[in-house]
Amino acid sequence: MDPSEVEFLAEKEVVKIIPNFSLDKIYLIGGDLGPFNPGLPVDVPVWLALNLKQRQKCRIVPPEWMDVEKLEEIRELERKEDTFTPVPSPYYMELTKLLLNHASDNIPKADEIRTLVKDIWDTRIAKLRLSADSFISQQEAHAKLDNLTLMEINTTRSFLLDTLNCMYKLRSNLQPGSKYISDVV
Amino acid sequence: MPCERKPMRYGHSEGHTDVCFDDTGKYIVTCGSDGDVRIWESLDDDDPKSINVGEKAYSLALKNGKLVTAASNNTVQIHTFPEGDPDGILTRFTTNATHITYNSSGSRVAAGSSDFMVKVVEMYDSSQQKTLRGHTAPILSVTFDPKDEFLASASCDGSVAVWKIEEQTQVTSWPLLQKSNDVINAKSLCRLAWQPKAAKLLAVPVETTVQLYQRDSWAQVGTLSDDLGTQAINVVAWSPCGKFLAAGSIGGLLTVWDVESKLCVERQTHEKGYTVCGLAWHPSGGQIAYTDTEGCLGVLDGLSSSSSSSSTTTSSTMTKQAPASYDDLFDDDDDRPLDEGISEGARSPAKNPGDEDDDDDLIPATGRARNRSAFLDDENSLDTGSLKQGLDKFVDDVGSAIVLPAAVAAPLRPVYDGPMPTPPQKAFQPGSTPAHLMHRFMMWNSVGIVRGYNDDQDNAIDVEFHDTAVHHAMHLTNSLGHTVADLSQEAVLLACPGTDELASKLQCLHFSSWDTNKEWMVDLPKGEDVQALCLGQGWAAAATSALMLRLFSIGGMQRELFSLPGPVVCIAGHGEQLLVVYHRGTGFDGEQALGVQLLQFGQKRRQVIHGEPLPLSRKSHLSWLGFTAEGTPCFIDSEGVVRLLNRSLGNMWTPVCNTRDNCKGKSDHYWVVGVHENPQQLRCIPCKGSRYPPTLPRPAVAVLPFKLPLCQTTTEKGQMEEQYWRSVLLHNHYGFLSSSGYEIDEEGQSQAQKEQQELLMKMFALSCKLEREFRSVELAELMTQNVVTLAIRYASRSGRMALAQRLSDLALEKANQLQGEEPQEEEEEPLQYTRRNTGYSQSSSEMGADRQHSSHRQAQEEEVDEEQGQEEHMDEGDVAESKRQGLNPFAKGTAASPEKPSPKPVSKEGRVNPFKVSSGLGRSGSAGGQNRVTNVLDSMMSSSKKPTALLSSSGSTGKLNKTPFLKPLAPRPKTKTQSTLLHMNAPKAANKKAAEEREPAVCRLKQTEAPPPASPAEDVENKKHKSGFQLWLEDNRRIILADNPDLEETDVIKEAIGRFRTLSADDRLTWTERAKGQSGDVADMKKRKRGEESRGDKNGQSEADETRQSEADETSAKKKKPLDTSTKLSAFAFNKN
């Protein structure tokens, strides 16, 4: 899966906006949206929120977890735990990127949030690499990884699978002369 | 022995200050947030010596010529005194020290710091330090035991601890204070003080009292309190002799107690009510110096006699400053920022001595007798009538020290324990945050937001619209210093208070103006200030300090002005309505006495609410006033209760919501920005731990639902009742809007009605389930007529015959009412309709040309049938009838229904179907009418009088009177059901008419009393009339009407014909067959309407009658039956006329 595809999926997430226009309910295949009352928060998918934001038709209310204190807590927890901790949103990375890129003026302490989310991301990716490493080095057949988000899986999947395939090929080719391997190693 | 409060003078810039005397008492030494230490020779010293010790000085102590200060550079420094030369650094902390103090000998200094530590440092060798650790929050204050053994400290963690200095251990600790996270956030500075000399007592200011703890036992041995002290005490200080204790509070109250007797011997108020944060006794004990958070220094002089002559119980003179104390009272009742809710008026008397008499009279005295060793020394109070006679001689001596035992003084004092007046709340702008904030909302309403900034760089106003389509955002420089604002779709209105040079101004940015001049400004007369303002549609209003309300057109033309009955609290406008809330009088014991006026401009100018009291919650004040988006007045008090004007209940106020119920924390609040009735929304901003939202980060609006405070809303019944009454209340505005000529949302209204009726039906079902039949009838009384029909159906289905009977009475009554309401509205149109009907029923008439084959009958024509039946069954036994009556659920209705015009045996009437009577009446003119009057009066309830009167007057036009019922055919959604019921009548009327036309000789019944001739004539019509299509139409008319609500009757029929044709041949055949009544089987007929059944009965009238009777007997057992009957009953209701 392409990261852009994952991002596309993330755009279905619901976010609160405060419109500055008035519009009745709109009926879409995915469900009804609105009614839009100026000044009154309303839930819309991210794609619409960003579209309206770009046309300066609304202000985006950042999701509850997009808050410096909460993210700091999450970051600390993530650093403390060896396993993956639950993330505030299955699309936290994508949403952060989307919202901060397009609506940073509506999000207080946008820069700090960006840094924090990046920190969390880095920590998690490091864990992921680490677990992949130990998975391979210990030649495990299977491993269980909880609380991974789609984006995180996607960053490692193609590479990991290809690598495993490759290694499998190498190993099976070398199977007969396993002695040889140990000699080489 | 009066003590003299000398006028305050500025010493430092605003902020925390501290004060002490030097050892000799020659100098007063102060420090402040400007970082300077000033040395005053006296209060009048114009040129105090100044020593700079740092950026900010937090605390100072002076002894033996060494001045110790806590400065912002986290050090405790020493300076020589009085030279002011730096003499080294005593100690350092990781953050600034908050309080420092010397021990009694001056050999040690204790310092408490924000880094949770207390250090005790030897003066001669600063390396000898003892650190006391144990507090978990910044230290508020420290004090030495005069015997140098212990040290007491207070901390923001809420504890007051006593330490053993040598061992550096905590001896004891009391959790006395409110927790806070920093000194600046602490409610009180909690400056502890240890009794000098005797060292027996430790004084700890806790809230509004001072608690005394005994040394060694560490038990609380006493509490010093003062009735007037309603604000937390900040600092305490012992007199040098150790017999008196002085305390200074947040609200600026200075109190001196005699510790032994626990009597308050002295009470003074800070002249401006600022927080006292520093307090020091002169070494001689005759003077107290104090400083406040505004950087001012003040002195109380003349205490010497009271303190030095401490061997006697002294009675010092006290100046009671009632008005200022009210401020305290008020502030305490209400934990808002000081200047928010308090009226200007409450303070002004303090500045203006002339007013004081009044105030003193209002409150002759406060406090309890034990504090009564004091008199008013204020000359203005000399004439206070409330003082008892015996006091006069003492009062005469005002100015000289009166020393007399408290025991004598106490009983002389007039004791007043009654209600205390509440300071009237200040005028405010609903939807604004307090004016003292640097960044504030000046207005947040449904149109937009006006923000005011007033900081160092900028004094500006930002106007932002929720809907950018109204106008783009604006940024104005606030050079005039506007403090109040309002915003509407048309304009921004701003006003500033007047100053010495400039008059109060009203500025209007009329951005919707079509000309180029978008702004106007009006100067108010000198001395008149705008206190509140609002915008309506096309007008602006400003309430001023001169108790006037000035109206302006939105273009700037001055319009009406009128006087207000009292000082304004706030005003609100919407459309052509203006809502004014003002002070009606003085409230007592925390209550506000507010009055409200609602004025209506526009075409019919009138006052809707004439200055009635505004019903606030207990001990609360008004916090929001305005209109719902739909124009219903609404207000919210500080308890969070939202009240809405109930126009249908004589303009009473009904509580619709309590925002505090939705709060999670005790100190959380909702700040309301708008109220909508449709949809039911209370738009507000959740404020965590405050009453007002900050401007940044931008607060988000939340929506709260309404909830009427009905009882038992956890039960299903309570819930439905709440929903019903809420719906009724919140849809009142439709009535108002339509009556004042606005367009209303018909759809919304009908939806609301539907919802209400549904709820009623649910409640009805519930109370039926609970066997509460009386309650069910009560509910049914609230229902509309067609819902009552449903209710009847429900009742009879569930086998509650008595209930169904009562309901049918009710339905009848309602029908009559309805009839009375819309009597002769449509005389003309029905005639046409009759003709049309006649025309199209002609085709079917061929089928049953023979009048003797009159067995095909329509439900509507049953009456005819019945009459014949009556004739034929005249001889029938009473027994059978009585039996029938007993079993028929509608027996009562039958009995109650008007009897037929011709005199008949009573027995007959019992079994007689009510419908026959109406038909008889319809046909027979005046005679029938008369008969009916009597019968109706006998059998019906009072409400039926109107229709009967109408009917009797209409006399011979009785037949025509039926026609108005056609009116409901007009596509009004409300009457849809009625029309379906009624359309049955239409054909009948048509038939009758036709009958009359054809057989005039027979049918002219007007004068005769004998109906039988008429019935055969009509039978012909009945037969003719009945076609398959007709039947189908009956069943489907409702659907057609629902699909095409605005069809005319002709169009309906056309449409119906069209649809009927589209039916499959089989279907059509079925209908035709039904019409023909081929099947005589009664059981088959049960599904149909009763009329159909009787029509289907081919075998002759007598049989038909019998069938009906037997059916009536069976009704209770059959499910469908009562339903039909009820339908018929309601149809009957319409027939009546």
XYZ file of C-alpha atoms in Angstrom, chain B residues 366-755:
390
model
C -23.629 44.127 62.110
C -21.959 41.431 63.974
C -22.572 39.915 67.330
C -22.726 41.506 70.691
C -19.292 40.514 71.742
C -17.843 42.671 69.089
C -19.976 45.515 70.079
C -17.450 47.364 72.121
C -17.205 49.888 69.419
C -19.173 52.806 68.175
C -19.503 54.692 65.077
C -17.159 57.553 65.134
C -18.264 58.798 61.853
C -19.867 62.128 62.264
C -22.294 61.303 59.597
C -23.612 58.551 61.697
C -24.429 60.691 64.651
C -28.010 60.842 63.766
C -28.484 57.176 63.303
C -31.821 56.496 64.748
C -31.036 52.901 65.158
C -28.664 53.592 67.987
C -30.297 53.244 71.300
C -30.762 56.136 73.545
C -28.086 55.119 75.951
C -25.506 55.302 73.318
C -25.870 58.940 72.680
C -23.606 60.089 75.379
C -20.856 57.942 74.036
C -21.408 59.084 70.607
C -21.205 62.638 71.758
C -17.751 61.930 72.897
C -16.623 60.804 69.575
C -13.110 61.842 68.916
C -11.872 61.290 72.409
C -10.871 57.922 73.617
C -13.626 56.276 75.506
C -12.459 53.585 77.762
C -15.153 51.531 79.280
C -15.602 47.893 80.001
C -16.862 45.845 77.163
C -19.457 44.409 79.420
C -21.126 47.766 79.625
C -20.782 48.530 76.004
C -22.118 45.303 74.704
C -25.728 45.467 75.875
C -26.058 49.048 74.770
C -25.286 48.167 71.282
C -28.337 47.692 69.072
C -28.137 44.177 67.884
C -29.274 43.633 64.382
C -29.364 40.093 63.220
C -31.891 40.554 60.461
C -31.408 40.347 56.734
C -28.500 42.183 55.255
C -28.919 44.135 52.061
C -27.194 42.744 49.031
C -25.099 45.103 47.026
C -26.876 45.529 43.725
C -25.108 43.863 40.874
C -23.346 46.039 38.380
C -24.591 46.678 34.897
C -23.146 44.245 32.425
C -23.350 43.236 28.840
C -24.687 39.708 28.364
C -22.164 37.639 26.484
C -19.129 39.586 27.615
C -16.305 38.729 29.965
C -15.269 41.046 32.789
C -13.945 44.425 31.804
C -10.805 44.201 33.886
C -9.337 41.456 31.740
C -6.704 42.574 29.298
C -7.998 40.277 26.629
C -11.686 39.849 26.794
C -14.782 39.098 24.870
C -16.819 42.233 24.657
C -19.608 40.330 23.016
C -20.181 36.813 21.856
C -23.564 36.246 20.361
C -25.149 34.380 17.535
C -23.865 36.870 15.007
C -20.233 37.010 15.901
C -17.568 37.843 18.393
C -16.225 41.200 19.526
C -12.921 40.936 21.309
C -11.239 43.712 23.183
C -7.497 43.901 23.749
C -6.089 46.311 26.196
C -2.464 45.607 26.848
C 0.764 47.530 26.691
C 1.160 47.643 22.949
C -2.357 47.673 21.823
C -5.800 48.887 22.663
C -7.934 47.428 19.991
C -11.200 45.760 19.162
C -11.592 42.811 16.841
C -14.949 42.078 15.333
C -15.419 38.684 13.797
C -18.548 37.210 12.299
C -19.529 33.588 12.613
C -20.945 33.801 9.170
C -18.468 35.503 6.920
C -21.305 36.193 4.548
C -22.541 38.893 6.931
C -19.400 40.947 6.853
C -15.687 40.447 6.857
C -13.815 40.652 10.110
C -12.873 44.102 11.363
C -10.054 45.430 13.437
C -10.556 48.771 15.149
C -8.231 50.747 17.300
C -9.949 51.479 20.522
C -8.753 55.022 21.039
C -11.877 56.014 22.887
C -11.637 53.163 25.333
C -14.892 51.431 24.562
C -15.944 49.018 27.223
C -19.303 47.746 26.065
C -20.267 46.424 22.681
C -23.056 44.728 20.858
C -23.196 43.141 17.477
C -26.016 42.414 15.088
C -26.428 41.535 11.449
C -26.589 45.239 10.718
C -24.142 47.021 12.921
C -21.589 47.034 15.681
C -22.462 49.266 18.599
C -19.769 50.419 20.993
C -19.790 52.701 23.947
C -17.260 54.118 26.332
C -17.769 55.655 29.739
C -17.221 59.363 30.132
C -14.078 60.813 31.650
C -13.438 64.162 33.224
C -12.866 65.809 29.897
C -14.775 63.635 27.519
C -18.398 62.738 27.548
C -19.558 59.180 27.300
C -19.818 58.203 23.670
C -21.907 55.824 21.684
C -20.350 54.691 18.454
C -22.090 52.677 15.810
C -20.466 50.974 12.875
C -23.389 50.504 10.618
C -21.703 48.215 8.139
C -24.886 47.193 6.382
C -25.628 50.757 5.376
C -25.889 51.196 1.636
C -24.389 54.637 1.597
C -20.702 55.301 2.048
C -20.943 56.610 5.558
C -20.836 53.574 7.697
C -20.290 55.103 11.065
C -21.916 57.491 13.461
C -21.214 58.662 16.942
C -23.268 60.321 19.624
C -22.035 62.153 22.706
C -24.126 61.708 25.775
C -24.870 64.659 28.044
C -22.193 65.435 30.596
C -22.309 63.154 33.544
C -24.353 60.499 31.841
C -22.622 57.240 31.076
C -23.706 54.417 28.877
C -24.041 51.365 31.081
C -25.635 48.873 28.794
C -26.573 48.771 25.176
C -28.157 46.532 22.645
C -29.088 46.333 19.019
C -32.380 45.319 17.527
C -33.571 45.220 14.012
C -33.237 48.753 12.786
C -32.687 50.289 16.172
C -30.152 50.602 18.909
C -30.749 51.217 22.572
C -28.510 52.465 25.321
C -29.289 52.507 29.004
C -27.447 55.197 30.879
C -26.434 56.022 34.379
C -29.108 58.719 34.445
C -31.713 55.954 34.544
C -32.658 56.630 30.990
C -33.083 54.432 28.043
C -32.272 56.098 24.781
C -33.368 54.672 21.505
C -31.641 55.381 18.254
C -32.424 54.325 14.771
C -29.692 52.236 13.271
C -28.832 55.120 11.012
C -28.133 57.358 13.981
C -31.395 59.223 14.381
C -32.400 59.759 17.957
C -35.710 58.204 18.735
C -37.731 57.768 21.853
C -36.246 57.979 25.258
C -37.787 56.992 28.496
C -36.882 56.679 32.115
C -36.095 53.391 33.702
C -37.604 52.501 37.037
C -34.202 51.678 38.466
C -30.499 51.327 37.714
C -30.093 49.147 34.678
C -28.514 45.711 34.928
C -28.597 44.820 31.298
C -30.666 45.138 28.188
C -31.174 42.929 25.187
C -32.822 43.388 21.841
C -34.201 41.097 19.200
C -36.219 42.095 16.206
C -38.638 44.653 17.553
C -38.434 43.519 21.152
C -36.437 45.148 23.881
C -35.852 43.468 27.188
C -34.680 45.600 30.103
C -33.620 44.321 33.487
C -33.097 46.845 36.242
C -32.841 47.043 39.999
C -36.309 47.142 41.427
C -35.060 47.711 44.935
C -32.628 46.437 47.458
C -32.271 42.724 47.783
C -31.465 41.117 51.095
C -29.273 38.246 52.131
C -27.606 37.769 48.824
C -30.688 38.076 46.725
C -31.011 40.611 43.965
C -34.256 42.471 43.470
C -34.486 42.786 39.730
C -37.358 43.914 37.607
C -37.909 43.202 33.958
C -39.647 45.071 31.199
C -40.358 43.730 27.777
C -41.221 46.292 25.171
C -42.415 45.786 21.702
C -41.710 48.342 19.013
C -42.837 48.230 15.441
C -46.408 48.758 14.469
C -48.059 48.055 17.754
C -45.864 49.596 20.386
C -46.598 48.274 23.744
C -45.142 47.018 26.931
C -45.544 43.296 27.208
C -44.048 42.813 30.643
C -44.605 45.712 32.963
C -41.710 45.742 35.314
C -42.372 42.469 37.005
C -39.854 40.878 39.320
C -37.317 38.689 37.621
C -37.330 35.267 39.284
C -33.696 34.480 39.993
C -32.466 31.466 41.906
C -31.695 32.014 45.542
C -28.641 34.113 46.259
C -27.789 34.423 42.654
C -27.510 37.248 40.243
C -28.215 37.644 36.594
C -25.465 36.359 34.350
C -26.997 36.371 30.906
C -30.004 37.984 29.347
C -31.205 37.756 25.826
C -33.545 36.241 23.366
C -33.593 32.866 21.796
C -32.972 32.870 18.080
C -36.737 32.623 17.718
C -37.335 35.710 19.822
C -38.363 34.365 23.193
C -36.873 36.241 26.132
C -34.530 34.149 28.168
C -32.147 34.680 31.046
C -29.587 32.780 33.027
C -28.562 33.390 36.594
C -25.286 32.720 38.306
C -26.570 29.360 39.478
C -26.706 28.339 35.853
C -30.461 28.080 35.619
C -31.819 29.011 32.217
C -35.309 30.425 32.241
C -37.489 31.023 29.266
C -40.497 33.261 29.022
C -43.609 31.169 28.726
C -45.915 33.313 26.683
C -48.720 30.815 26.892
C -48.623 30.897 30.664
C -49.232 34.567 31.228
C -45.620 35.533 30.554
C -44.205 33.496 33.382
C -40.632 32.331 33.432
C -40.054 28.610 33.197
C -36.710 27.034 34.001
C -35.653 24.962 31.041
C -32.128 23.959 31.856
C -29.526 24.037 34.562
C -26.096 24.326 33.051
C -24.484 23.378 36.324
C -26.013 19.926 36.058
C -23.826 19.314 33.077
C -20.633 20.481 34.744
C -18.136 17.898 35.805
C -16.320 19.890 38.418
C -17.658 22.183 41.059
C -15.796 25.151 39.730
C -16.630 24.445 36.106
C -19.127 26.652 34.404
C -20.822 27.069 31.127
C -20.664 30.463 29.545
C -23.748 30.831 27.460
C -23.534 32.451 24.067
C -26.910 31.665 22.567
C -30.194 29.864 22.973
C -32.128 28.214 20.184
C -35.589 26.806 20.474
C -35.675 24.954 17.216
C -33.560 22.868 17.330
C -33.480 22.881 21.102
C -29.964 24.001 21.800
C -28.203 25.910 24.458
C -24.971 27.069 22.921
C -22.313 27.650 25.454
C -18.643 27.458 26.092
C -17.442 25.046 28.738
C -15.048 26.794 31.086
C -12.935 24.559 33.215
C -12.475 26.018 36.646
C -13.741 29.452 35.760
C -16.823 31.342 34.826
C -15.413 32.867 31.692
C -13.503 31.528 28.768
C -10.128 33.009 27.876
C -9.751 34.537 24.441
C -6.884 32.232 23.676
C -6.926 29.433 22.824
C -10.092 30.100 21.002
C -12.856 28.420 22.935
C -15.113 25.978 21.185
C -18.851 26.127 21.475
C -20.636 23.177 22.982
C -24.324 22.451 22.770
C -26.376 21.547 25.796
C -29.853 20.098 25.651
C -32.780 21.546 27.520
C -34.319 19.699 30.384
C -37.299 20.858 32.335
C -36.828 20.189 36.016
C -39.834 17.925 36.308
C -40.028 15.300 38.994
C -38.917 11.745 38.479
C -37.369 12.182 35.106
C -35.655 8.871 35.554
C -38.941 7.087 35.083
C -40.436 6.585 31.699
C -43.458 8.598 32.663
C -41.405 11.511 33.915
C -39.277 11.427 30.824
C -42.207 11.579 28.513
C -43.864 14.273 30.509
C -40.692 16.272 30.430
C -40.399 15.786 26.704
C -43.970 16.772 26.130
C -43.927 19.909 28.185
C -40.561 20.910 26.846
C -41.864 20.506 23.351
C -44.949 22.540 24.198
C -42.905 25.264 25.836
C -40.309 25.489 23.147
C -42.841 25.684 20.408
C -44.677 28.561 21.934
C -42.683 30.853 19.726
C -44.709 29.774 16.708
C -47.745 31.371 18.209
C -45.844 34.502 19.029
C -44.217 34.757 15.655
C -47.402 34.279 13.726
C -49.241 36.705 15.938
C -46.606 39.343 15.384
C -46.705 38.806 11.669
C -43.554 36.842 11.025
C -43.354 33.999 8.632
C -43.267 30.757 10.424
C -41.966 27.421 9.534
C -45.221 25.584 8.987
C -43.466 22.331 8.533
C -41.599 22.673 11.771
C -44.759 23.565 13.558
C -46.713 20.629 12.283
C -43.771 18.406 13.061
C -43.699 19.699 16.579
C -47.386 19.104 16.940
C -47.025 15.651 15.610
C -44.245 14.972 18.071
